[in-house]
mmCIF file of C-alpha atoms in Angstrom:
data_model
loop_
_atom_site.group_PDB
_atom_site.id
_atom_site.type_symbol
_atom_site.label_atom_id
_atom_site.label_comp_id
_atom_site.label_asym_id
_atom_site.label_seq_id
_atom_site.Cartn_x
_atom_site.Cartn_y
_atom_site.Cartn_z
ATOM 1 C CA UNK A 8 249.736 -14.231 -74.263
ATOM 2 C CA UNK A 9 246.675 -14.826 -72.104
ATOM 3 C CA UNK A 10 244.547 -17.973 -72.098
ATOM 4 C CA UNK A 11 240.916 -18.801 -71.487
ATOM 5 C CA UNK A 12 239.297 -22.214 -71.108
ATOM 6 C CA UNK A 13 235.842 -23.233 -72.329
ATOM 7 C CA UNK A 14 233.920 -25.263 -69.754
ATOM 8 C CA UNK A 15 231.856 -28.095 -71.320
ATOM 9 C CA UNK A 16 228.130 -27.356 -70.967
ATOM 10 C CA UNK A 17 226.764 -29.853 -73.465
ATOM 11 C CA UNK A 18 226.362 -27.573 -76.493
ATOM 12 C CA UNK A 19 229.122 -29.348 -78.436
ATOM 13 C CA UNK A 20 228.070 -32.872 -77.384
ATOM 14 C CA UNK A 21 230.591 -32.597 -74.551
ATOM 15 C CA UNK A 22 228.512 -33.964 -71.649
ATOM 16 C CA UNK A 23 227.177 -37.020 -73.510
ATOM 17 C CA UNK A 24 226.964 -40.065 -71.267
ATOM 18 C CA UNK A 25 227.197 -38.086 -68.029
ATOM 19 C CA UNK A 26 224.037 -38.341 -65.937
ATOM 20 C CA UNK A 27 222.237 -34.977 -65.559
ATOM 21 C CA UNK A 28 222.582 -35.289 -61.786
ATOM 22 C CA UNK A 29 226.364 -35.288 -62.222
ATOM 23 C CA UNK A 30 226.723 -32.645 -64.930
ATOM 24 C CA UNK A 31 226.869 -29.622 -62.630
ATOM 25 C CA UNK A 32 229.658 -31.170 -60.593
ATOM 26 C CA UNK A 33 231.559 -31.922 -63.809
ATOM 27 C CA UNK A 34 231.269 -28.295 -64.906
ATOM 28 C CA UNK A 35 231.956 -26.859 -61.454
ATOM 29 C CA UNK A 36 235.035 -29.020 -61.036
ATOM 30 C CA UNK A 37 236.495 -27.854 -64.347
ATOM 31 C CA UNK A 38 235.737 -24.219 -63.521
ATOM 32 C CA UNK A 39 237.552 -24.651 -60.226
ATOM 33 C CA UNK A 40 240.437 -26.263 -62.103
ATOM 34 C CA UNK A 41 240.659 -23.169 -64.306
ATOM 35 C CA UNK A 42 240.553 -21.079 -61.149
ATOM 36 C CA UNK A 43 243.552 -22.753 -59.547
ATOM 37 C CA UNK A 44 245.706 -24.499 -62.174
ATOM 38 C CA UNK A 45 249.305 -23.312 -62.497
ATOM 39 C CA UNK A 46 251.413 -23.146 -65.635
ATOM 40 C CA UNK A 47 254.497 -25.317 -65.976
ATOM 41 C CA UNK A 48 256.048 -27.027 -63.008
ATOM 42 C CA UNK A 49 254.455 -26.301 -59.671
ATOM 43 C CA UNK A 50 256.877 -24.266 -57.624
ATOM 44 C CA UNK A 51 256.787 -21.006 -55.673
ATOM 45 C CA UNK A 52 256.118 -18.164 -58.076
ATOM 46 C CA UNK A 53 254.305 -20.246 -60.715
ATOM 47 C CA UNK A 54 251.715 -18.271 -62.663
ATOM 48 C CA UNK A 55 248.136 -19.336 -63.133
ATOM 49 C CA UNK A 56 247.562 -21.025 -66.468
ATOM 50 C CA UNK A 57 244.099 -19.625 -67.154
ATOM 51 C CA UNK A 58 242.988 -16.022 -66.983
ATOM 52 C CA UNK A 59 239.367 -16.819 -67.780
ATOM 53 C CA UNK A 60 236.700 -19.537 -68.038
ATOM 54 C CA UNK A 61 234.043 -19.444 -70.761
ATOM 55 C CA UNK A 62 230.717 -20.878 -71.843
ATOM 56 C CA UNK A 63 228.652 -20.612 -75.037
ATOM 57 C CA UNK A 64 225.259 -18.916 -75.254
ATOM 58 C CA UNK A 65 223.178 -21.525 -77.063
ATOM 59 C CA UNK A 66 220.049 -23.591 -76.408
ATOM 60 C CA UNK A 67 220.327 -26.388 -78.999
ATOM 61 C CA UNK A 68 223.310 -28.635 -79.610
ATOM 62 C CA UNK A 69 225.627 -28.542 -82.617
ATOM 63 C CA UNK A 70 226.452 -29.698 -85.236
ATOM 64 C CA UNK A 71 222.707 -30.355 -85.219
ATOM 65 C CA UNK A 72 219.946 -30.194 -82.590
ATOM 66 C CA UNK A 73 219.625 -33.304 -80.420
ATOM 67 C CA UNK A 74 218.080 -34.230 -77.097
ATOM 68 C CA UNK A 75 221.458 -33.977 -75.360
ATOM 69 C CA UNK A 76 222.105 -31.445 -72.580
ATOM 70 C CA UNK A 77 222.765 -27.793 -73.317
ATOM 71 C CA UNK A 78 222.973 -25.752 -70.107
ATOM 72 C CA UNK A 79 222.046 -22.048 -70.158
ATOM 73 C CA UNK A 80 224.963 -19.632 -70.224
ATOM 74 C CA UNK A 81 224.044 -16.902 -67.747
ATOM 75 C CA UNK A 82 222.770 -19.362 -65.150
ATOM 76 C CA UNK A 83 226.191 -20.999 -65.340
ATOM 77 C CA UNK A 84 227.901 -17.597 -65.127
ATOM 78 C CA UNK A 85 226.146 -16.909 -61.833
ATOM 79 C CA UNK A 86 226.931 -20.390 -60.519
ATOM 80 C CA UNK A 87 230.610 -20.103 -61.477
ATOM 81 C CA UNK A 88 230.754 -16.627 -59.926
ATOM 82 C CA UNK A 89 229.784 -18.132 -56.584
ATOM 83 C CA UNK A 90 231.990 -21.230 -56.849
ATOM 84 C CA UNK A 91 235.308 -19.730 -58.022
ATOM 85 C CA UNK A 92 237.543 -17.068 -56.550
ATOM 86 C CA UNK A 93 240.015 -15.731 -59.124
ATOM 87 C CA UNK A 94 239.327 -16.705 -62.722
ATOM 88 C CA UNK A 95 237.447 -14.254 -64.932
ATOM 89 C CA UNK A 96 234.114 -15.399 -66.354
ATOM 90 C CA UNK A 97 232.755 -14.894 -69.852
ATOM 91 C CA UNK A 98 230.515 -16.209 -72.638
ATOM 92 C CA UNK A 99 231.602 -16.381 -76.248
ATOM 93 C CA UNK A 100 229.245 -15.060 -77.042
ATOM 94 C CA UNK A 101 225.877 -13.871 -75.760
ATOM 95 C CA UNK A 102 223.290 -13.366 -78.506
ATOM 96 C CA UNK A 103 221.899 -9.845 -78.286
ATOM 97 C CA UNK A 104 218.388 -10.935 -79.313
ATOM 98 C CA UNK A 105 217.898 -13.608 -76.661
ATOM 99 C CA UNK A 106 217.489 -11.119 -73.788
ATOM 100 C CA UNK A 107 216.447 -7.486 -73.617
ATOM 101 C CA UNK A 108 219.746 -5.551 -73.365
ATOM 102 C CA UNK A 109 218.711 -3.557 -70.297
ATOM 103 C CA UNK A 110 217.788 -6.800 -68.557
ATOM 104 C CA UNK A 111 221.018 -8.409 -69.769
ATOM 105 C CA UNK A 112 223.048 -5.498 -68.395
ATOM 106 C CA UNK A 113 221.365 -6.011 -65.016
ATOM 107 C CA UNK A 114 222.057 -9.753 -65.061
ATOM 108 C CA UNK A 115 225.714 -9.177 -65.955
ATOM 109 C CA UNK A 116 226.064 -6.582 -63.193
ATOM 110 C CA UNK A 117 224.765 -9.052 -60.625
ATOM 111 C CA UNK A 118 227.277 -11.651 -61.851
ATOM 112 C CA UNK A 119 230.014 -9.033 -61.606
ATOM 113 C CA UNK A 120 229.083 -8.319 -58.002
ATOM 114 C CA UNK A 121 228.700 -11.969 -56.989
ATOM 115 C CA UNK A 122 232.111 -12.711 -58.525
ATOM 116 C CA UNK A 123 233.850 -9.722 -56.965
ATOM 117 C CA UNK A 124 234.356 -7.939 -60.299
ATOM 118 C CA UNK A 125 235.257 -10.818 -62.662
ATOM 119 C CA UNK A 126 232.582 -10.671 -65.380
ATOM 120 C CA UNK A 127 233.302 -10.312 -69.093
ATOM 121 C CA UNK A 128 230.567 -9.556 -71.637
ATOM 122 C CA UNK A 129 230.971 -11.382 -74.926
ATOM 123 C CA UNK A 130 228.245 -10.168 -77.271
ATOM 124 C CA UNK A 131 227.307 -10.853 -80.861
ATOM 125 C CA UNK A 132 224.485 -10.670 -83.406
ATOM 126 C CA UNK A 133 223.674 -14.402 -83.319
ATOM 127 C CA UNK A 134 223.563 -16.991 -86.091
ATOM 128 C CA UNK A 135 221.994 -20.329 -85.084
ATOM 129 C CA UNK A 136 218.703 -20.100 -86.994
ATOM 130 C CA UNK A 137 217.215 -23.324 -85.659
ATOM 131 C CA UNK A 138 217.205 -22.198 -82.039
ATOM 132 C CA UNK A 139 216.121 -18.645 -82.934
ATOM 133 C CA UNK A 140 212.981 -19.953 -84.602
ATOM 134 C CA UNK A 141 212.348 -22.694 -82.048
ATOM 135 C CA UNK A 142 212.365 -20.171 -79.211
ATOM 136 C CA UNK A 143 210.126 -17.730 -81.037
ATOM 137 C CA UNK A 144 212.650 -15.039 -81.918
ATOM 138 C CA UNK A 145 212.066 -15.340 -85.675
ATOM 139 C CA UNK A 146 215.270 -14.937 -87.658
ATOM 140 C CA UNK A 147 215.803 -11.384 -88.975
ATOM 141 C CA UNK A 148 218.260 -10.700 -91.760
ATOM 142 C CA UNK A 149 221.895 -9.984 -90.972
ATOM 143 C CA UNK A 150 221.426 -6.227 -91.236
ATOM 144 C CA UNK A 151 218.694 -6.208 -88.607
ATOM 145 C CA UNK A 152 220.610 -8.535 -86.306
ATOM 146 C CA UNK A 153 223.644 -6.254 -86.505
ATOM 147 C CA UNK A 154 221.482 -3.169 -86.000
ATOM 148 C CA UNK A 155 220.124 -4.740 -82.819
ATOM 149 C CA UNK A 156 223.680 -5.495 -81.688
ATOM 150 C CA UNK A 157 224.696 -1.857 -82.137
ATOM 151 C CA UNK A 158 221.699 -0.543 -80.181
ATOM 152 C CA UNK A 159 221.962 -3.200 -77.496
ATOM 153 C CA UNK A 160 225.606 -2.398 -76.791
ATOM 154 C CA UNK A 161 224.683 1.267 -76.397
ATOM 155 C CA UNK A 162 222.026 0.360 -73.828
ATOM 156 C CA UNK A 163 224.458 -1.790 -71.842
ATOM 157 C CA UNK A 164 227.118 0.910 -71.841
ATOM 158 C CA UNK A 165 224.644 3.462 -70.481
ATOM 159 C CA UNK A 166 223.396 1.074 -67.802
ATOM 160 C CA UNK A 167 226.856 0.251 -66.529
ATOM 161 C CA UNK A 168 228.509 3.648 -66.829
ATOM 162 C CA UNK A 169 225.716 5.973 -65.661
ATOM 163 C CA UNK A 170 223.346 3.705 -63.731
ATOM 164 C CA UNK A 171 220.451 4.174 -66.168
ATOM 165 C CA UNK A 172 219.640 3.905 -69.872
ATOM 166 C CA UNK A 173 217.260 5.553 -72.307
ATOM 167 C CA UNK A 174 217.154 4.717 -76.002
ATOM 168 C CA UNK A 175 214.360 5.155 -78.520
ATOM 169 C CA UNK A 176 215.826 2.898 -81.175
ATOM 170 C CA UNK A 177 214.579 0.900 -84.094
ATOM 171 C CA UNK A 178 215.092 -2.385 -82.267
ATOM 172 C CA UNK A 179 215.019 -1.486 -78.573
ATOM 173 C CA UNK A 180 213.072 1.096 -76.590
ATOM 174 C CA UNK A 181 214.363 1.707 -73.090
ATOM 175 C CA UNK A 182 213.086 4.593 -70.943
ATOM 176 C CA UNK A 183 215.019 5.275 -67.762
ATOM 177 C CA UNK A 184 215.966 1.654 -66.990
ATOM 178 C CA UNK A 185 217.961 1.685 -63.751
ATOM 179 C CA UNK A 186 221.057 -0.368 -62.942
ATOM 180 C CA UNK A 187 221.895 -0.079 -59.263
ATOM 181 C CA UNK A 188 224.306 -1.019 -58.004
ATOM 182 C CA UNK A 189 226.607 -0.513 -60.964
ATOM 183 C CA UNK A 190 229.377 -3.025 -61.773
ATOM 184 C CA UNK A 191 232.292 -3.326 -59.391
ATOM 185 C CA UNK A 192 234.797 -3.047 -62.231
ATOM 186 C CA UNK A 193 236.037 0.380 -63.273
ATOM 187 C CA UNK A 194 237.458 0.756 -66.782
ATOM 188 C CA UNK A 195 239.736 3.540 -67.963
ATOM 189 C CA UNK A 196 238.662 5.727 -70.853
ATOM 190 C CA UNK A 197 235.018 4.630 -71.081
ATOM 191 C CA UNK A 198 233.378 7.522 -69.230
ATOM 192 C CA UNK A 199 232.669 11.050 -70.407
ATOM 193 C CA UNK A 200 235.724 12.773 -71.887
ATOM 194 C CA UNK A 201 237.764 9.612 -71.552
ATOM 195 C CA UNK A 202 237.409 9.366 -67.783
ATOM 196 C CA UNK A 203 237.189 6.130 -65.814
ATOM 197 C CA UNK A 204 233.735 4.702 -65.151
ATOM 198 C CA UNK A 205 232.053 1.569 -63.827
ATOM 199 C CA UNK A 206 231.691 -0.962 -66.632
ATOM 200 C CA UNK A 207 232.128 -4.568 -67.702
ATOM 201 C CA UNK A 208 234.582 -5.295 -70.532
ATOM 202 C CA UNK A 209 232.854 -5.727 -73.890
ATOM 203 C CA UNK A 210 233.995 -8.445 -76.278
ATOM 204 C CA UNK A 211 232.408 -7.835 -79.678
ATOM 205 C CA UNK A 212 232.470 -11.235 -81.372
ATOM 206 C CA UNK A 213 232.356 -11.793 -85.107
ATOM 207 C CA UNK A 214 234.343 -10.825 -88.166
ATOM 208 C CA UNK A 215 231.779 -9.048 -90.334
ATOM 209 C CA UNK A 216 233.955 -6.523 -92.099
ATOM 210 C CA UNK A 217 231.520 -3.681 -92.781
ATOM 211 C CA UNK A 218 229.377 -3.625 -89.639
ATOM 212 C CA UNK A 219 230.563 -5.958 -86.852
ATOM 213 C CA UNK A 220 234.153 -4.735 -86.875
ATOM 214 C CA UNK A 221 232.945 -1.139 -87.060
ATOM 215 C CA UNK A 222 230.768 -1.699 -83.985
ATOM 216 C CA UNK A 223 233.841 -3.200 -82.322
ATOM 217 C CA UNK A 224 235.947 -0.169 -83.253
ATOM 218 C CA UNK A 225 233.454 2.091 -81.480
ATOM 219 C CA UNK A 226 232.642 0.019 -78.410
ATOM 220 C CA UNK A 227 234.857 -3.029 -77.768
ATOM 221 C CA UNK A 228 237.627 -3.548 -75.268
ATOM 222 C CA UNK A 229 238.180 -6.948 -76.939
ATOM 223 C CA UNK A 230 237.393 -8.520 -80.306
ATOM 224 C CA UNK A 231 237.033 -12.194 -81.137
ATOM 225 C CA UNK A 232 237.300 -13.349 -84.751
ATOM 226 C CA UNK A 233 238.987 -15.729 -87.204
ATOM 227 C CA UNK A 234 241.857 -17.560 -85.509
ATOM 228 C CA UNK A 235 243.686 -18.722 -88.645
ATOM 229 C CA UNK A 236 246.769 -16.605 -89.339
ATOM 230 C CA UNK A 237 245.682 -15.323 -92.754
ATOM 231 C CA UNK A 238 242.125 -14.568 -91.679
ATOM 232 C CA UNK A 239 243.209 -13.011 -88.401
ATOM 233 C CA UNK A 240 245.632 -10.713 -90.195
ATOM 234 C CA UNK A 241 242.974 -9.588 -92.679
ATOM 235 C CA UNK A 242 240.341 -8.907 -90.011
ATOM 236 C CA UNK A 243 242.888 -7.023 -87.928
ATOM 237 C CA UNK A 244 243.714 -4.657 -90.767
ATOM 238 C CA UNK A 245 240.039 -3.986 -91.418
ATOM 239 C CA UNK A 246 239.516 -3.312 -87.710
ATOM 240 C CA UNK A 247 242.463 -0.915 -87.822
ATOM 241 C CA UNK A 248 240.789 0.984 -90.651
ATOM 242 C CA UNK A 249 237.528 1.289 -88.736
ATOM 243 C CA UNK A 250 239.409 2.519 -85.674
ATOM 244 C CA UNK A 251 241.043 5.233 -87.781
ATOM 245 C CA UNK A 252 237.636 6.219 -89.176
ATOM 246 C CA UNK A 253 236.047 6.602 -85.727
ATOM 247 C CA UNK A 254 239.109 8.220 -84.155
ATOM 248 C CA UNK A 255 240.018 5.472 -81.728
ATOM 249 C CA UNK A 256 243.510 4.038 -81.122
ATOM 250 C CA UNK A 257 243.704 0.563 -82.640
ATOM 251 C CA UNK A 258 245.961 -0.493 -79.756
ATOM 252 C CA UNK A 259 243.101 0.074 -77.277
ATOM 253 C CA UNK A 260 241.446 -3.157 -78.431
ATOM 254 C CA UNK A 261 242.767 -6.589 -77.443
ATOM 255 C CA UNK A 262 242.290 -9.106 -80.256
ATOM 256 C CA UNK A 263 241.373 -12.672 -79.317
ATOM 257 C CA UNK A 264 240.411 -15.893 -81.089
ATOM 258 C CA UNK A 265 238.792 -19.202 -80.156
ATOM 259 C CA UNK A 266 240.630 -22.478 -80.756
ATOM 260 C CA UNK A 267 239.898 -26.170 -80.677
ATOM 261 C CA UNK A 268 242.874 -27.848 -79.008
ATOM 262 C CA UNK A 269 243.878 -31.415 -79.826
ATOM 263 C CA UNK A 270 247.218 -32.000 -78.151
ATOM 264 C CA UNK A 271 249.401 -35.050 -77.644
ATOM 265 C CA UNK A 272 252.979 -35.687 -76.582
ATOM 266 C CA UNK A 273 253.491 -37.365 -79.964
ATOM 267 C CA UNK A 274 251.749 -37.143 -83.326
ATOM 268 C CA UNK A 275 250.406 -40.642 -82.721
ATOM 269 C CA UNK A 276 248.720 -39.411 -79.529
ATOM 270 C CA UNK A 277 247.204 -36.520 -81.474
ATOM 271 C CA UNK A 278 245.732 -39.018 -83.924
ATOM 272 C CA UNK A 279 244.361 -41.065 -81.032
ATOM 273 C CA UNK A 280 242.571 -37.987 -79.701
ATOM 274 C CA UNK A 281 241.132 -37.168 -83.120
ATOM 275 C CA UNK A 282 239.931 -40.759 -83.426
ATOM 276 C CA UNK A 283 238.249 -40.433 -80.025
ATOM 277 C CA UNK A 284 236.460 -37.255 -81.149
ATOM 278 C CA UNK A 285 235.080 -39.092 -84.174
ATOM 279 C CA UNK A 286 233.902 -42.020 -82.074
ATOM 280 C CA UNK A 287 232.376 -39.677 -79.502
ATOM 281 C CA UNK A 288 230.351 -37.674 -82.046
ATOM 282 C CA UNK A 289 229.274 -40.881 -83.770
ATOM 283 C CA UNK A 290 227.271 -41.756 -80.637
ATOM 284 C CA UNK A 291 224.820 -38.890 -81.154
ATOM 285 C CA UNK A 292 225.328 -37.346 -84.618
ATOM 286 C CA UNK A 293 226.877 -40.128 -86.721
ATOM 287 C CA UNK A 294 226.268 -38.359 -90.025
ATOM 288 C CA UNK A 295 228.340 -35.398 -88.799
ATOM 289 C CA UNK A 296 231.191 -37.258 -87.091
ATOM 290 C CA UNK A 297 233.625 -37.316 -90.009
ATOM 291 C CA UNK A 298 232.980 -33.667 -90.866
ATOM 292 C CA UNK A 299 233.491 -32.678 -87.227
ATOM 293 C CA UNK A 300 236.852 -34.446 -87.032
ATOM 294 C CA UNK A 301 237.969 -32.722 -90.236
ATOM 295 C CA UNK A 302 237.019 -29.360 -88.728
ATOM 296 C CA UNK A 303 239.054 -30.080 -85.589
ATOM 297 C CA UNK A 304 242.008 -31.297 -87.628
ATOM 298 C CA UNK A 305 242.202 -28.052 -89.622
ATOM 299 C CA UNK A 306 242.903 -25.842 -86.611
ATOM 300 C CA UNK A 307 246.289 -24.351 -85.703
ATOM 301 C CA UNK A 308 246.215 -25.744 -82.153
ATOM 302 C CA UNK A 309 246.256 -29.388 -83.230
ATOM 303 C CA UNK A 310 249.556 -31.178 -82.724
ATOM 304 C CA UNK A 311 252.358 -31.721 -80.253
ATOM 305 C CA UNK A 312 253.200 -28.997 -77.721
ATOM 306 C CA UNK A 313 256.108 -27.853 -79.886
ATOM 307 C CA UNK A 314 253.911 -27.527 -82.971
ATOM 308 C CA UNK A 315 251.206 -25.656 -81.079
ATOM 309 C CA UNK A 316 253.717 -23.256 -79.516
ATOM 310 C CA UNK A 317 255.167 -22.504 -82.949
ATOM 311 C CA UNK A 318 251.727 -21.716 -84.373
ATOM 312 C CA UNK A 319 250.762 -19.560 -81.405
ATOM 313 C CA UNK A 320 253.992 -17.607 -81.680
ATOM 314 C CA UNK A 321 253.152 -16.808 -85.308
ATOM 315 C CA UNK A 322 249.672 -15.699 -84.307
ATOM 316 C CA UNK A 323 251.068 -13.609 -81.474
ATOM 317 C CA UNK A 324 253.333 -11.902 -83.983
ATOM 318 C CA UNK A 325 250.189 -10.906 -85.891
ATOM 319 C CA UNK A 326 248.630 -9.439 -82.733
ATOM 320 C CA UNK A 327 246.540 -12.326 -81.390
ATOM 321 C CA UNK A 328 247.273 -12.022 -77.676
ATOM 322 C CA UNK A 329 244.344 -13.858 -76.057
ATOM 323 C CA UNK A 330 243.582 -17.495 -76.973
ATOM 324 C CA UNK A 331 240.337 -19.013 -75.727
ATOM 325 C CA UNK A 332 240.678 -22.769 -75.898
ATOM 326 C CA UNK A 333 238.269 -25.676 -76.197
ATOM 327 C CA UNK A 334 239.139 -29.305 -75.382
ATOM 328 C CA UNK A 335 236.464 -31.718 -76.641
ATOM 329 C CA UNK A 336 237.370 -34.360 -74.066
ATOM 330 C CA UNK A 337 237.514 -32.063 -71.032
ATOM 331 C CA UNK A 338 234.574 -33.605 -69.152
ATOM 332 C CA UNK A 339 236.073 -37.095 -69.442
ATOM 333 C CA UNK A 340 239.855 -36.668 -69.540
ATOM 334 C CA UNK A 341 241.975 -33.719 -68.364
ATOM 335 C CA UNK A 342 245.321 -35.011 -69.567
ATOM 336 C CA UNK A 343 245.251 -32.816 -72.674
ATOM 337 C CA UNK A 344 244.464 -29.726 -70.614
ATOM 338 C CA UNK A 345 247.251 -30.582 -68.191
ATOM 339 C CA UNK A 346 249.768 -31.129 -71.007
ATOM 340 C CA UNK A 347 248.801 -27.745 -72.460
ATOM 341 C CA UNK A 348 249.269 -26.138 -69.034
ATOM 342 C CA UNK A 349 252.701 -27.713 -68.550
ATOM 343 C CA UNK A 350 254.259 -27.200 -71.972
ATOM 344 C CA UNK A 351 252.341 -24.645 -74.018
ATOM 345 C CA UNK A 352 251.184 -21.931 -71.631
ATOM 346 C CA UNK A 353 254.608 -21.229 -70.060
ATOM 347 C CA UNK A 354 256.201 -20.783 -73.469
ATOM 348 C CA UNK A 355 253.713 -18.038 -74.352
ATOM 349 C CA UNK A 356 253.181 -16.250 -71.053
ATOM 350 C CA UNK A 357 256.327 -14.197 -71.563
#
C-alpha cells in the first residue's frame, strides 16, 4: 500500500491560532517532513513513509465559512515543488470550474517542471456551493458540472500529450492553446495507439456512479472515492463495469481513498485526541464541533495502530491500495503522524 499526507492549509480549521506570518513555515515544514520521513525504525534500507503530499482546492473553510485562513492550492503546489525534493505533489481535488482547463494544464505543467516531474492532477466536478457563488461561478446543476469535468479533462490531456488543445465544447472553447514545454513525466499507454506520451497522472475524484466513474474509466490513472469498506467495494464494481463498457482494463486504474486518522497507542489516547478535535473546532465553529467529532469517529482509521492496520488490510483486500491521510492536529502536534509512520506504514508497505 502507498500513503499520502494532507498538509494543513487552513481549510479544515487546521491553522487556527497560528499567526499568518508563521503559517507558510508550518506548511513548508510538514511538506519537508513528508519528503524525508522514513517508515518504521530508522536504519539503512528504511523506506520512505509517504509517497505524496496533498492539499485541498477550496477558498472558504469547512464545516462552514469563517474568517480563518484558507491558502490557495496551486500556489502551495508551486511552493512545495520548489521546497521539496522527492515527495509527489497533488490536490484532492482541483475543481474544474475554478480555472479554465487549458490554463490549469499550463499551471500544472509548470509545477511538474519545477518539481522535476512530481505533479499529480486530482480533478473533480466541485460541490461547495457557498464558495462557488461567492466567487462568481454561479452553481450549475450536477449534470452541467460533470459535463464540464468531462470536457476539461479532454483539454488537459490534449495539452499535455500533444502540446496543444482544441475543443469546441458546450462548456469550454479552446482553439490551438499551446503547452510548451510539455510535462516532464511520460506515462505509458496514454498516447496514440497506446504509446507513451508526456502527461501528468489524472486522479478523477468522486463516486458518482453514472457519470463520474464513467469519466474515470475513460481517462483516470487513479480514482478517489468512498473509503468505507462497503462503499469502496460497491464503487469499485461499478467502475469495473464502466471499464468493460469502454474497453479499458480495470486493473489499469489505481483506486485510492481519503482518510481522517485519529491514532493513539491506547484507546484512551485515541479518546484524548478526539476530545482535542472537539475543543479545537469549538474555538471557531462551536455549533459544528460535536458533529465534526462524530464524523471523525466514524472513520476506519480511528484507533490504535493494531486496529488501523487491521482495517487497512481489509480495505487492501478490496483493492484500495493508496490511502491519503489527514491528521487534524498536524500543525500543532506530529506525534500521531510519527506513530503512524512507525507502526502502521511498515505493516502495509509489503
